[in-house]
């Protein structure tokens, strides 16, 4: 297994791996929305149900050696005692051929040893909360082959933190046993003080065909001082039929397979849950039996597999582009929206590097929804309702929540959390055109549940957020930073709560513009006028204080000194206030341009823009370092990926196609990995990471905190709505691309308010920005004030239509979002 690591196959939306030993686990999430798992290119991974904090089903050891273990394992034992795995790990028995591949919602492995080819697909059944090990075995030889096949998962005591601290007690409060009538294993964890007893599930493990032996005892399965690589029971060719009444649990089943010459047989294994096992075991047990019976029905696995891929095709099919740049096209059509679904589900919580403890970040989830809203506005609206229910009636919001776990949310008030709500509302309403959503009543959050609930409309929630911001302005008229803005670390400059955030002021401007538009459309001119008044006031405040001479300040500290200034010793220039000045339209155009030009000059690294420059000195040189981060690492001068799409949006708004596309393409994970080299970059070539170590650190180029990052949603938005320029707005569908001047054109197929729209953009004029004409099914679209927006009436009642867009020089500034 030497040589090339991976290749994309865009037709199948797939990435194929030719070797298992990547620098770290390159994972794929498989899920039906309630049952979740991730699986790596080498078969490592684990499953959880609803919450990775309290309902972990199987184990996975972050930071452990051997790396990326355990996982969803199949062991194939031949008559001569040779044992191998289609995932290659954990046995590592040499194979004649091996590949694995990730596709949206399914990971598959194809392994050949001698005449036998094993194909294993791992996915979650859409209709049953079960991970399916979908195995097929083919015999390419001329003789019948008898095999013993074992499927395995190491089970977990559900509650992650409790297990780490107290497993030596709690292991006496679980059991695994075989149920003959069901021909499967049941695992019940019943520790005292179990969270969410009302839904706490049992776990079942069953095979599609009759099992010959079983094991529920991990230590018996592997044997003394052994591990998953060489389990003693597999070596013996038979499991010990061990039930477990206390100890380290596992689920292992054994099936005998007789494989005629030239034949293929299918065997599946199901690791599932049935809820409510503590409150009503009999019902939960019965439901597990029913689920297993249904999954065992001939054709059921194939049908679930298809339903799973249909869900993804429907989601991904909402937007499809054809571009002259194949890396960008692949990223936009498949891998960004796939990752946006994952961050929509898991926020910053769980990956092969994140432990699953964090729950859902308020602003994180709010901003994740902007990339969901244009494909699945119903999902985004449900999440927004939830977020609004965690906003206090004075307008501020909580910071972090544990939606399933029933723990109280973390309340630490930041200046920005509530100001992301208008972004989500705007994304939903501009996509659907359904203004009645703004009238929907949602109750505010009450710390004391006995307090009478206070309800307000969605729009009033947003306005209430502005009231909170207005009540918390600092000496310069900018939002007080409080416990931080989007950037946690900024709180470092305000211990006595006098510090102010320029970035938050700029974000406030965008929020006000969006809300003004929504209020106007919803027939609330007074509210719209109030937003405009606040907007003008905020812009004036920013303009009066925040320009340093060549770029925008980042913040003010408790003493009113600017953060991010030529006069600063460290962190002289920060990226976010340069990009958000443009996004917020807050400042004269020359300054907006100059700020971005200097961001490029001081912060660009060829794999992304750093968050600030230069990095703050750190221990042990200085006693008051920037929160302990090494030079160029994490929050201190790393390439903080999420800040990059904002720079792309800014450059696109300014009409700098070349720079915007440079910033976009250089950070496409595949491109960045190729640029840095796989051993330096390390992370998945299809999913953004939270940050990449910056050049001031010898480990420059290491991409880390894989998968769970707001970069996913913002890159999705930046590319589809600002680079390709297909941007739903309240007034209709704006088509306002910003592209490299050497592109002849491109095309997009997009669903808009139920109409499938085929858009082709002609750039014979070879401009970077500017639209001179649009037709819809031949009918010319008049532009109001020169802005290229197609009013919804052009699509009304049409199942499909064709939009032709001509780019060319215009003298209209379409800077404002
Ligand atoms: C992390 C946090 C996010 C924060 C960002 C920048 O990604 O999850 O809330 O905005 O860091 O500090």
mmCIF file of N, CA and C in Angstrom, residues 42-111:
data_model
loop_
_atom_site.group_PDB
_atom_site.id
_atom_site.type_symbol
_atom_site.label_atom_id
_atom_site.label_comp_id
_atom_site.label_asym_id
_atom_site.label_seq_id
_atom_site.Cartn_x
_atom_site.Cartn_y
_atom_site.Cartn_z
ATOM 1 N N UNK A 42 -9.744 4.300 7.758
ATOM 2 C CA UNK A 42 -9.223 2.998 8.189
ATOM 3 C C UNK A 42 -10.224 2.243 9.054
ATOM 4 N N UNK A 43 -11.478 2.702 9.068
ATOM 5 C CA UNK A 43 -12.522 1.978 9.799
ATOM 6 C C UNK A 43 -12.641 2.359 11.256
ATOM 7 N N UNK A 44 -11.799 3.316 11.717
ATOM 8 C CA UNK A 44 -11.941 3.781 13.094
ATOM 9 C C UNK A 44 -13.167 4.669 13.216
ATOM 10 N N UNK A 45 -13.707 4.788 14.434
ATOM 11 C CA UNK A 45 -14.850 5.678 14.614
ATOM 12 C C UNK A 45 -15.754 5.169 15.705
ATOM 13 N N UNK A 46 -16.791 5.920 15.987
ATOM 14 C CA UNK A 46 -17.731 5.476 17.022
ATOM 15 C C UNK A 46 -19.113 6.027 16.750
ATOM 16 N N UNK A 47 -20.085 5.480 17.484
ATOM 17 C CA UNK A 47 -21.483 5.873 17.289
ATOM 18 C C UNK A 47 -22.026 6.524 18.551
ATOM 19 N N UNK A 48 -22.907 7.483 18.361
ATOM 20 C CA UNK A 48 -23.645 8.058 19.475
ATOM 21 C C UNK A 48 -25.068 8.330 19.039
ATOM 22 N N UNK A 49 -25.927 8.466 20.021
ATOM 23 C CA UNK A 49 -27.336 8.688 19.713
ATOM 24 C C UNK A 49 -27.753 10.020 20.326
ATOM 25 N N UNK A 50 -28.228 10.902 19.523
ATOM 26 C CA UNK A 50 -28.678 12.245 19.934
ATOM 27 C C UNK A 50 -27.590 13.124 20.530
ATOM 28 N N UNK A 51 -26.899 12.667 21.574
ATOM 29 C CA UNK A 51 -25.899 13.527 22.219
ATOM 30 C C UNK A 51 -24.599 12.762 22.432
ATOM 31 N N UNK A 52 -23.485 13.324 21.940
ATOM 32 C CA UNK A 52 -22.213 12.620 22.151
ATOM 33 C C UNK A 52 -21.712 12.732 23.589
ATOM 34 N N UNK A 53 -22.393 13.498 24.416
ATOM 35 C CA UNK A 53 -21.984 13.630 25.809
ATOM 36 C C UNK A 53 -22.633 12.568 26.678
ATOM 37 N N UNK A 54 -23.923 12.324 26.467
ATOM 38 C CA UNK A 54 -24.614 11.411 27.395
ATOM 39 C C UNK A 54 -25.063 10.093 26.761
ATOM 40 N N UNK A 55 -25.060 10.031 25.438
ATOM 41 C CA UNK A 55 -25.478 8.765 24.809
ATOM 42 C C UNK A 55 -24.445 8.270 23.817
ATOM 43 N N UNK A 56 -23.241 8.083 24.304
ATOM 44 C CA UNK A 56 -22.229 7.465 23.441
ATOM 45 C C UNK A 56 -22.473 5.977 23.465
ATOM 46 N N UNK A 57 -22.461 5.381 22.310
ATOM 47 C CA UNK A 57 -22.795 3.956 22.232
ATOM 48 C C UNK A 57 -21.545 3.103 22.157
ATOM 49 N N UNK A 58 -20.583 3.557 21.366
ATOM 50 C CA UNK A 58 -19.352 2.778 21.277
ATOM 51 C C UNK A 58 -18.183 3.703 21.571
ATOM 52 N N UNK A 59 -17.026 3.108 21.768
ATOM 53 C CA UNK A 59 -15.876 3.901 22.231
ATOM 54 C C UNK A 59 -14.977 4.342 21.096
ATOM 55 N N UNK A 60 -14.279 5.439 21.343
ATOM 56 C CA UNK A 60 -13.232 5.931 20.446
ATOM 57 C C UNK A 60 -12.303 6.730 21.325
ATOM 58 N N UNK A 61 -11.004 6.521 21.161
ATOM 59 C CA UNK A 61 -10.072 7.172 22.086
ATOM 60 C C UNK A 61 -9.308 8.274 21.375
ATOM 61 N N UNK A 62 -9.746 9.505 21.614
ATOM 62 C CA UNK A 62 -9.077 10.666 21.042
ATOM 63 C C UNK A 62 -7.660 10.739 21.630
ATOM 64 N N UNK A 63 -6.688 11.060 20.827
ATOM 65 C CA UNK A 63 -5.295 11.219 21.270
ATOM 66 C C UNK A 63 -4.611 9.915 21.649
ATOM 67 N N UNK A 64 -5.231 8.808 21.373
ATOM 68 C CA UNK A 64 -4.682 7.533 21.822
ATOM 69 C C UNK A 64 -3.694 6.964 20.813
ATOM 70 N N UNK A 65 -2.826 6.090 21.281
ATOM 71 C CA UNK A 65 -2.075 5.214 20.388
ATOM 72 C C UNK A 65 -2.483 3.779 20.700
ATOM 73 N N UNK A 66 -2.642 2.890 19.762
ATOM 74 C CA UNK A 66 -2.600 3.202 18.341
ATOM 75 C C UNK A 66 -3.690 4.198 17.956
ATOM 76 N N UNK A 67 -3.336 5.002 16.972
ATOM 77 C CA UNK A 67 -4.212 6.061 16.489
ATOM 78 C C UNK A 67 -5.538 5.510 15.971
ATOM 79 N N UNK A 68 -6.593 6.305 16.133
ATOM 80 C CA UNK A 68 -7.830 6.049 15.403
ATOM 81 C C UNK A 68 -8.460 4.704 15.771
ATOM 82 N N UNK A 69 -8.551 4.421 17.048
ATOM 83 C CA UNK A 69 -9.182 3.170 17.474
ATOM 84 C C UNK A 69 -10.112 3.424 18.645
ATOM 85 N N UNK A 70 -11.036 2.484 18.900
ATOM 86 C CA UNK A 70 -11.423 1.389 18.008
ATOM 87 C C UNK A 70 -12.365 1.885 16.920
ATOM 88 N N UNK A 71 -13.055 0.919 16.279
ATOM 89 C CA UNK A 71 -13.917 1.314 15.171
ATOM 90 C C UNK A 71 -14.992 0.277 14.911
ATOM 91 N N UNK A 72 -15.480 0.295 13.712
ATOM 92 C CA UNK A 72 -16.536 -0.642 13.297
ATOM 93 C C UNK A 72 -15.848 -1.767 12.537
ATOM 94 N N UNK A 73 -15.547 -2.820 13.243
ATOM 95 C CA UNK A 73 -14.645 -3.813 12.681
ATOM 96 C C UNK A 73 -15.348 -5.099 12.241
ATOM 97 N N UNK A 74 -14.832 -5.600 11.127
ATOM 98 C CA UNK A 74 -15.218 -6.934 10.637
ATOM 99 C C UNK A 74 -13.931 -7.756 10.588
ATOM 100 N N UNK A 75 -14.015 -8.973 11.096
ATOM 101 C CA UNK A 75 -12.870 -9.897 10.992
ATOM 102 C C UNK A 75 -13.296 -11.065 10.110
ATOM 103 N N UNK A 76 -12.487 -11.370 9.121
ATOM 104 C CA UNK A 76 -12.778 -12.512 8.251
ATOM 105 C C UNK A 76 -11.719 -13.571 8.543
ATOM 106 N N UNK A 77 -12.201 -14.728 8.981
ATOM 107 C CA UNK A 77 -11.245 -15.790 9.328
ATOM 108 C C UNK A 77 -11.358 -16.918 8.316
ATOM 109 N N UNK A 78 -10.210 -17.189 7.704
ATOM 110 C CA UNK A 78 -10.203 -18.284 6.729
ATOM 111 C C UNK A 78 -9.916 -19.607 7.446
ATOM 112 N N UNK A 79 -10.118 -20.687 6.711
ATOM 113 C CA UNK A 79 -9.983 -22.018 7.328
ATOM 114 C C UNK A 79 -8.581 -22.258 7.913
ATOM 115 N N UNK A 80 -7.565 -21.668 7.268
ATOM 116 C CA UNK A 80 -6.195 -21.887 7.773
ATOM 117 C C UNK A 80 -5.853 -20.985 8.962
ATOM 118 N N UNK A 81 -6.834 -20.244 9.442
ATOM 119 C CA UNK A 81 -6.597 -19.414 10.623
ATOM 120 C C UNK A 81 -6.185 -17.981 10.307
ATOM 121 N N UNK A 82 -5.960 -17.654 9.036
ATOM 122 C CA UNK A 82 -5.630 -16.266 8.678
ATOM 123 C C UNK A 82 -6.831 -15.382 8.965
ATOM 124 N N UNK A 83 -6.580 -14.255 9.575
ATOM 125 C CA UNK A 83 -7.665 -13.314 9.884
ATOM 126 C C UNK A 83 -7.345 -11.966 9.232
ATOM 127 N N UNK A 84 -8.318 -11.396 8.550
ATOM 128 C CA UNK A 84 -8.108 -10.081 7.943
ATOM 129 C C UNK A 84 -9.366 -9.232 8.010
ATOM 130 N N UNK A 85 -9.169 -7.952 7.746
ATOM 131 C CA UNK A 85 -10.297 -7.022 7.851
ATOM 132 C C UNK A 85 -10.449 -6.227 6.568
ATOM 133 N N UNK A 86 -11.691 -6.044 6.114
ATOM 134 C CA UNK A 86 -11.903 -5.189 4.934
ATOM 135 C C UNK A 86 -11.478 -3.745 5.189
ATOM 136 N N UNK A 87 -11.444 -3.312 6.445
ATOM 137 C CA UNK A 87 -10.985 -1.958 6.764
ATOM 138 C C UNK A 87 -9.461 -1.897 6.873
ATOM 139 N N UNK A 88 -8.790 -2.996 6.625
ATOM 140 C CA UNK A 88 -7.344 -3.164 6.800
ATOM 141 C C UNK A 88 -6.994 -3.144 8.285
ATOM 142 N N UNK A 89 -7.293 -2.012 8.981
ATOM 143 C CA UNK A 89 -7.198 -2.032 10.435
ATOM 144 C C UNK A 89 -8.347 -2.866 10.960
ATOM 145 N N UNK A 90 -8.331 -3.468 12.120
ATOM 146 C CA UNK A 90 -7.186 -3.427 13.008
ATOM 147 C C UNK A 90 -6.169 -4.551 12.759
ATOM 148 N N UNK A 91 -6.536 -5.536 11.910
ATOM 149 C CA UNK A 91 -5.648 -6.707 11.767
ATOM 150 C C UNK A 91 -4.325 -6.355 11.093
ATOM 151 N N UNK A 92 -4.414 -5.497 10.067
ATOM 152 C CA UNK A 92 -3.240 -5.138 9.262
ATOM 153 C C UNK A 92 -2.628 -6.335 8.546
ATOM 154 N N UNK A 93 -3.413 -7.344 8.296
ATOM 155 C CA UNK A 93 -2.939 -8.481 7.506
ATOM 156 C C UNK A 93 -2.729 -8.020 6.064
ATOM 157 N N UNK A 94 -1.587 -8.320 5.456
ATOM 158 C CA UNK A 94 -1.372 -7.885 4.070
ATOM 159 C C UNK A 94 -2.496 -8.369 3.139
ATOM 160 N N UNK A 95 -2.941 -7.463 2.264
ATOM 161 C CA UNK A 95 -4.032 -7.786 1.337
ATOM 162 C C UNK A 95 -3.513 -7.657 -0.086
ATOM 163 N N UNK A 96 -4.233 -8.233 -1.036
ATOM 164 C CA UNK A 96 -3.811 -8.111 -2.439
ATOM 165 C C UNK A 96 -4.243 -6.775 -3.028
ATOM 166 N N UNK A 97 -5.361 -6.265 -2.550
ATOM 167 C CA UNK A 97 -5.815 -4.941 -3.007
ATOM 168 C C UNK A 97 -6.680 -4.357 -1.913
ATOM 169 N N UNK A 98 -6.615 -3.045 -1.778
ATOM 170 C CA UNK A 98 -7.441 -2.396 -0.747
ATOM 171 C C UNK A 98 -7.696 -0.939 -1.126
ATOM 172 N N UNK A 99 -8.924 -0.519 -1.017
ATOM 173 C CA UNK A 99 -9.240 0.918 -1.089
ATOM 174 C C UNK A 99 -10.373 1.192 -0.110
ATOM 175 N N UNK A 100 -10.475 2.440 0.275
ATOM 176 C CA UNK A 100 -11.683 2.828 1.009
ATOM 177 C C UNK A 100 -12.163 4.117 0.386
ATOM 178 N N UNK A 101 -13.420 4.461 0.637
ATOM 179 C CA UNK A 101 -13.862 5.756 0.114
ATOM 180 C C UNK A 101 -15.002 6.352 0.916
ATOM 181 N N UNK A 102 -14.925 7.672 0.998
ATOM 182 C CA UNK A 102 -16.005 8.420 1.654
ATOM 183 C C UNK A 102 -16.892 9.022 0.574
ATOM 184 N N UNK A 103 -18.173 8.893 0.799
ATOM 185 C CA UNK A 103 -19.172 9.628 0.017
ATOM 186 C C UNK A 103 -20.129 10.228 1.040
ATOM 187 N N UNK A 104 -20.940 11.189 0.646
ATOM 188 C CA UNK A 104 -21.841 11.775 1.637
ATOM 189 C C UNK A 104 -22.683 10.687 2.316
ATOM 190 N N UNK A 105 -22.515 10.554 3.614
ATOM 191 C CA UNK A 105 -23.339 9.626 4.395
ATOM 192 C C UNK A 105 -22.985 8.161 4.305
ATOM 193 N N UNK A 106 -21.919 7.809 3.611
ATOM 194 C CA UNK A 106 -21.536 6.389 3.549
ATOM 195 C C UNK A 106 -20.029 6.272 3.316
ATOM 196 N N UNK A 107 -19.430 5.319 4.027
ATOM 197 C CA UNK A 107 -18.016 5.023 3.804
ATOM 198 C C UNK A 107 -17.908 3.563 3.420
ATOM 199 N N UNK A 108 -17.143 3.288 2.366
ATOM 200 C CA UNK A 108 -17.038 1.888 1.947
ATOM 201 C C UNK A 108 -15.591 1.451 1.805
ATOM 202 N N UNK A 109 -15.412 0.165 1.927
ATOM 203 C CA UNK A 109 -14.090 -0.461 1.889
ATOM 204 C C UNK A 109 -14.166 -1.632 0.926
ATOM 205 N N UNK A 110 -13.180 -1.764 0.061
ATOM 206 C CA UNK A 110 -13.131 -2.925 -0.823
ATOM 207 C C UNK A 110 -11.759 -3.566 -0.653
ATOM 208 N N UNK A 111 -11.750 -4.802 -0.191
ATOM 209 C CA UNK A 111 -10.488 -5.480 0.094
ATOM 210 C C UNK A 111 -10.479 -6.838 -0.582
#
